Amino acid sequence: MSTTHHTLVILGGGPAGLTAGLYAARARMDHLLIEKGAEGGQVLLTDWIDNYPGFPEGLTGFDLAEKMTAQAKRFDLNSMFGNVLSMDLSAPVKTLELESGESISCDTLIISSGASPRALDVPGEKELTGKGVSYCATCDAPFYRNLHVAVVGGGNTAVQEAAHLTKFAHRVTLIHRRDQLRATKVVQEKAFANDKIDFIWDTTVTAIEGKDGVESLDLLNRDGTVSSLAVDGIFVLIGVIANNTMLPLRELNADQGGFIPTDCEMRTAVDGVFAAGDIRSKNVRQVINAAGEGATAVLSAEEYLHIIH
Ligand SMILES: Cc1cc2nc3c(=O)[nH]c(=O)nc-3n(C[C@H](O)[C@H](O)[C@H](O)COP(=O)(O)OP(=O)(O)OC[C@H]3O[C@@H](n4cnc5c(N)ncnc54)[C@H](O)[C@@H]3O)c2cc1C
């Protein structure tokens, strides 16, 4: 199989990768964006995006993905479909191995492979994602005005987002598999003081029921009791998983969750390798951050190339 070489390779075509692609294409850098699925990344998982500036009426995730792609393509984005399985970052010229058997080498690499929401992995979840099953309260809370929603999780994100949801939903039921929360005490105290939040302890969701949207949840208590809870939506906030199986995690100094630390210029621990978007070790995972980091990563890659040449 052939090996092709590019000055810059961008791994992943979500908002971070597409923005990196836009900046690289406009800078007339010799670049290649590799995406294994559809360009747009996680944005394609959400029905509606209301918090990306420039779209006062909001837009669908699909539309935003399409617009980002079209904008990069207007400047001749060079992209291909391919699944990167592994890479060698030990030499100045980095090499990526694709599932197709192809090798691609580059002088600089931007890792923008993103993350995937951790799923409950129960019946009904996949089918109803975007139809009442959500993984992002910041994004989808306004759709549940005056409705009843469940939040699954017990960490800071779940408890804080449950409180955020009470600004919209008339009732929020937090379901946790243990008998106490993991969230920090102050966060817990606020949630306990909020009379719109009620708690179901020691309980897991075993199925999500509904035809065109979420209607109810099947619950299993630790003592074996089975019950059903009628809700209009469920927020699964049990963490995200880094898309990192193809990355040399030790070399990149990955954090405990497998996310990649960078400095504020998106430089990783490996010279010439940058990370942008949800794959980065950070707290806020939103489209706007991913896009900004994609832009910064390209400018840093350009600077790196100036220094080495
Ligand atoms: C349901 C949901 C709703 C959301 N709603 C909002 C919202 O309203 N507003 C908001 O700001 N944010 C929202 N977010 C968060 C937002 O989608 C992410 O922060 C953003 O998409 C991150 O962009 P990214 O480019 O870093 O990664 P991703 O979007 O995860 O894209 C990474 C891309 O890399 C590709 N990739 C991964 N591994 C490989 C590989 N080995 N080879 C080739 N390609 C690979 C993936 O296929 C993917 O396309 C939402 C997230 C979810 C899950």
XYZ file of C-alpha atoms and ligand atoms in Angstrom:
362
model
C 0.000 0.000 0.000
C 1.088 3.553 -0.767
C 2.422 6.170 1.648
C 1.525 9.788 1.074
C 3.084 12.724 2.865
C 1.520 16.026 3.962
C 2.844 18.997 5.879
C -0.172 18.820 8.181
C -2.565 15.991 8.971
C -5.769 16.674 10.915
C -7.203 13.592 12.604
C -10.987 13.902 12.973
C -13.593 16.014 11.186
C -15.716 17.348 14.042
C -15.914 21.090 14.789
C -12.250 21.177 15.929
C -10.969 19.338 12.853
C -13.184 21.224 10.398
C -12.076 24.571 11.821
C -8.453 23.432 11.667
C -9.149 22.412 8.061
C -10.601 25.844 7.279
C -7.566 27.634 8.700
C -5.086 25.267 7.028
C -6.839 25.570 3.665
C -6.957 29.367 3.873
C -3.255 29.408 4.812
C -2.637 27.287 1.677
C -0.846 24.683 3.799
C -0.391 21.228 2.309
C -2.899 19.454 4.541
C -5.134 16.398 4.813
C -8.114 15.876 7.124
C -8.947 12.243 7.891
C -12.438 11.360 9.140
C -13.747 7.867 9.746
C -17.453 8.718 9.840
C -19.431 11.741 8.768
C -17.891 15.200 8.901
C -19.455 17.047 11.835
C -18.617 14.664 14.680
C -20.806 14.776 17.797
C -22.706 17.771 16.449
C -24.588 15.244 14.343
C -25.900 13.664 17.554
C -27.955 16.669 18.510
C -31.192 17.800 16.937
C -30.750 21.474 17.587
C -27.915 23.877 18.507
C -28.931 27.134 20.124
C -25.641 28.300 21.604
C -23.277 28.663 18.665
C -22.835 32.374 17.898
C -23.900 33.727 14.532
C -27.130 31.744 14.323
C -29.681 33.773 16.307
C -32.512 31.384 15.486
C -30.396 28.288 16.251
C -29.908 25.503 13.724
C -29.887 21.727 13.543
C -26.684 19.866 14.333
C -26.774 18.536 10.797
C -26.991 22.071 9.338
C -24.090 23.298 11.456
C -21.959 20.334 10.390
C -22.865 20.958 6.756
C -22.107 24.680 6.983
C -18.732 24.083 8.676
C -17.818 21.539 6.020
C -18.974 23.763 3.152
C -17.013 26.725 4.507
C -13.789 24.701 4.686
C -14.432 23.212 1.245
C -14.870 26.694 -0.248
C -11.139 27.116 0.434
C -10.294 23.646 -0.950
C -10.238 21.576 2.213
C -8.417 18.350 1.383
C -10.183 15.533 3.208
C -10.562 11.790 3.001
C -12.570 9.101 4.716
C -10.352 6.776 6.690
C -10.103 5.132 10.080
C -6.750 5.768 11.736
C -5.819 2.657 13.725
C -2.374 3.588 15.049
C 0.452 6.053 14.703
C 4.184 6.464 15.253
C 5.114 9.839 16.701
C 8.681 8.947 17.714
C 10.426 10.652 14.759
C 10.127 14.197 13.366
C 8.116 12.721 10.472
C 5.022 11.146 12.019
C 3.247 8.159 10.470
C -0.406 7.166 10.665
C -1.683 3.695 9.790
C -5.198 3.445 8.383
C -7.617 0.527 8.476
C -7.387 0.413 4.659
C -3.698 -0.517 4.975
C -2.605 2.903 3.736
C 0.151 4.851 5.561
C 0.115 8.624 5.746
C 3.070 10.621 7.009
C 3.229 14.253 8.087
C 5.462 16.929 9.605
C 2.736 18.170 11.933
C -0.351 16.486 13.318
C -3.484 17.910 14.906
C -5.353 15.346 16.968
C -9.033 16.296 16.968
C -10.551 12.859 17.395
C -13.050 14.088 19.988
C -14.950 12.113 22.567
C -18.072 10.026 22.820
C -20.643 10.394 25.573
C -20.563 7.430 27.896
C -23.790 5.553 27.270
C -25.963 3.567 29.661
C -26.044 0.790 27.106
C -29.679 -0.156 27.748
C -32.526 -0.998 25.355
C -34.177 2.056 23.797
C -31.199 4.362 24.359
C -29.798 4.363 20.836
C -33.206 4.535 19.155
C -34.337 7.527 21.242
C -31.095 9.546 21.187
C -32.080 13.054 20.079
C -35.738 12.190 20.779
C -35.662 12.596 24.537
C -32.361 10.898 25.323
C -29.653 13.534 25.656
C -26.044 13.581 26.799
C -25.691 17.351 27.122
C -27.892 19.368 29.510
C -26.128 22.643 28.650
C -27.246 22.079 25.079
C -30.703 20.572 25.352
C -32.228 21.831 28.640
C -34.374 24.575 27.000
C -36.272 21.917 25.054
C -37.775 20.611 28.317
C -39.615 23.710 29.509
C -42.320 22.713 32.017
C -41.653 19.009 31.483
C -40.392 16.226 33.747
C -36.879 14.933 33.069
C -34.589 12.394 34.654
C -30.846 12.837 35.104
C -28.645 9.777 35.494
C -25.369 10.187 37.372
C -24.007 11.283 40.724
C -20.894 13.304 39.920
C -20.470 17.057 39.676
C -21.674 17.261 36.071
C -24.870 15.322 36.728
C -25.766 17.222 39.912
C -24.888 20.660 38.521
C -26.748 19.976 35.314
C -29.765 18.726 37.283
C -29.846 22.152 38.951
C -29.459 23.866 35.568
C -32.356 21.807 34.205
C -34.696 23.105 36.941
C -34.593 26.492 35.197
C -36.624 24.852 32.445
C -38.171 21.559 33.573
C -40.866 21.669 36.247
C -39.444 18.534 37.842
C -36.022 16.838 37.689
C -35.524 13.344 39.059
C -31.915 12.427 39.670
C -31.302 8.682 39.497
C -28.105 7.397 41.062
C -26.864 3.865 41.428
C -25.437 4.534 44.908
C -26.990 5.852 48.147
C -24.978 9.079 48.071
C -23.667 11.489 45.485
C -20.048 11.761 44.379
C -20.375 15.504 43.674
C -18.606 17.959 45.974
C -20.511 18.930 49.129
C -21.396 22.471 48.065
C -22.878 21.183 44.806
C -24.818 18.531 46.725
C -26.157 21.049 49.255
C -27.515 23.246 46.479
C -29.214 20.285 44.839
C -30.760 19.066 48.119
C -32.082 22.586 48.778
C -33.732 22.750 45.351
C -37.341 21.626 45.737
C -37.663 20.910 42.006
C -35.128 18.065 42.296
C -36.025 14.691 43.762
C -33.721 11.711 44.125
C -33.987 8.015 43.449
C -31.128 6.185 45.174
C -29.490 2.806 44.658
C -31.177 2.497 41.310
C -30.159 1.857 37.717
C -32.054 2.459 34.494
C -32.540 -0.867 32.733
C -34.515 0.345 29.677
C -35.843 3.521 28.071
C -39.375 3.188 26.743
C -41.162 5.264 24.105
C -42.269 5.197 20.498
C -41.456 8.592 18.937
C -39.992 10.050 22.109
C -39.115 9.076 25.660
C -42.188 8.110 27.682
C -40.859 6.195 30.677
C -37.868 4.483 32.264
C -37.611 0.964 33.639
C -35.792 1.072 36.953
C -34.117 -1.555 39.089
C -33.378 -0.890 42.751
C -30.435 -2.580 44.438
C -32.906 -4.506 46.631
C -34.386 -6.066 43.471
C -37.500 -3.872 43.248
C -38.518 -3.105 39.681
C -40.472 0.062 38.834
C -41.358 2.425 36.007
C -40.970 6.214 35.991
C -42.891 8.365 33.502
C -40.621 11.135 32.132
C -40.402 13.339 29.027
C -36.645 13.089 28.725
C -33.533 11.563 30.206
C -30.085 13.145 30.488
C -27.329 10.562 30.700
C -24.469 12.371 32.438
C -22.120 9.609 33.430
C -19.040 11.024 31.700
C -17.444 10.989 28.265
C -14.972 8.595 26.753
C -11.960 9.899 24.835
C -11.644 8.654 21.249
C -8.058 7.622 21.847
C -7.578 3.981 20.910
C -5.232 4.947 18.058
C -3.078 7.310 20.154
C 0.250 6.573 21.884
C -1.100 7.675 25.250
C 2.124 7.441 27.249
C 4.094 9.534 24.756
C 1.316 12.132 24.731
C 1.254 12.171 28.524
C -2.487 11.418 28.569
C -4.392 12.128 31.783
C -6.160 9.431 33.809
C -9.226 9.593 31.593
C -7.116 9.191 28.457
C -7.479 12.840 27.370
C -4.499 14.746 25.976
C -3.039 17.687 27.884
C -1.795 20.696 25.921
C -0.518 24.164 26.705
C -2.698 27.120 25.756
C -1.275 27.025 22.202
C -2.579 23.424 21.822
C 0.954 21.946 21.863
C 1.099 18.400 23.264
C 4.083 16.719 24.914
C 5.304 15.641 21.440
C 6.978 18.247 19.188
C 4.907 18.983 16.107
C 1.787 17.309 17.542
C -1.177 19.424 18.632
C -4.562 18.536 20.112
C -7.837 20.428 19.813
C -11.437 19.953 20.902
C -12.988 17.319 23.123
C -9.917 15.043 23.068
C -8.059 17.674 25.099
C -7.759 17.378 28.853
C -10.167 20.133 30.000
C -13.493 20.790 31.701
C -15.681 22.474 29.076
C -16.582 20.472 25.992
C -18.611 22.627 23.591
C -18.564 23.383 19.860
C -17.295 26.906 20.372
C -14.246 25.718 22.322
C -13.520 22.974 19.817
C -13.637 25.446 16.917
C -11.389 27.975 18.667
C -8.874 25.319 19.602
C -8.812 23.977 16.027
C -7.877 27.449 14.795
C -5.184 27.885 17.443
C -3.707 24.465 16.661
C -3.155 25.366 12.993
C -1.497 28.667 13.867
C 0.757 26.814 16.300
C 1.568 24.190 13.676
C 2.546 26.975 11.256
C 4.787 28.530 13.882
C 6.398 25.145 14.581
C 7.118 24.699 10.853
C 8.723 28.164 10.672
C 11.001 27.268 13.569
C 12.151 23.890 12.229
C 12.727 25.042 8.624
C -25.978 14.949 22.170
C -24.993 16.064 22.170
C -25.448 17.354 22.057
C -24.551 18.402 22.053
N -25.043 19.651 21.916
C -24.190 20.712 21.925
C -24.677 22.034 21.791
O -25.876 22.276 21.663
N -23.773 23.037 21.822
C -22.432 22.825 21.965
O -21.667 23.776 21.952
N -21.949 21.568 22.111
C -22.786 20.515 22.093
N -22.304 19.251 22.268
C -20.850 19.061 22.427
C -20.131 19.190 21.061
O -20.785 18.384 20.103
C -18.660 18.799 21.178
O -18.052 19.606 22.144
C -17.936 18.987 19.842
O -18.534 18.231 18.828
C -16.466 18.577 19.965
O -15.875 18.693 18.706
P -14.542 17.874 18.347
O -14.223 18.225 16.943
O -13.503 18.097 19.367
O -14.912 16.338 18.478
P -16.063 15.442 17.837
O -17.250 16.246 17.528
O -16.177 14.301 18.783
O -15.442 14.959 16.461
C -14.358 14.080 16.421
C -14.333 13.407 15.064
O -13.158 12.581 14.986
C -13.490 11.390 14.298
N -12.576 10.324 14.683
C -12.403 9.801 15.930
N -11.488 8.807 15.891
C -11.066 8.701 14.594
C -10.154 7.838 13.932
N -9.470 6.888 14.581
N -9.936 7.998 12.591
C -10.631 8.972 11.908
N -11.536 9.801 12.492
C -11.744 9.665 13.824
C -14.913 11.085 14.761
O -15.597 10.243 13.841
C -15.522 12.477 14.833
O -16.178 12.832 13.640
C -23.165 18.168 22.224
C -22.690 16.868 22.349
C -23.593 15.818 22.312
C -23.082 14.420 22.415
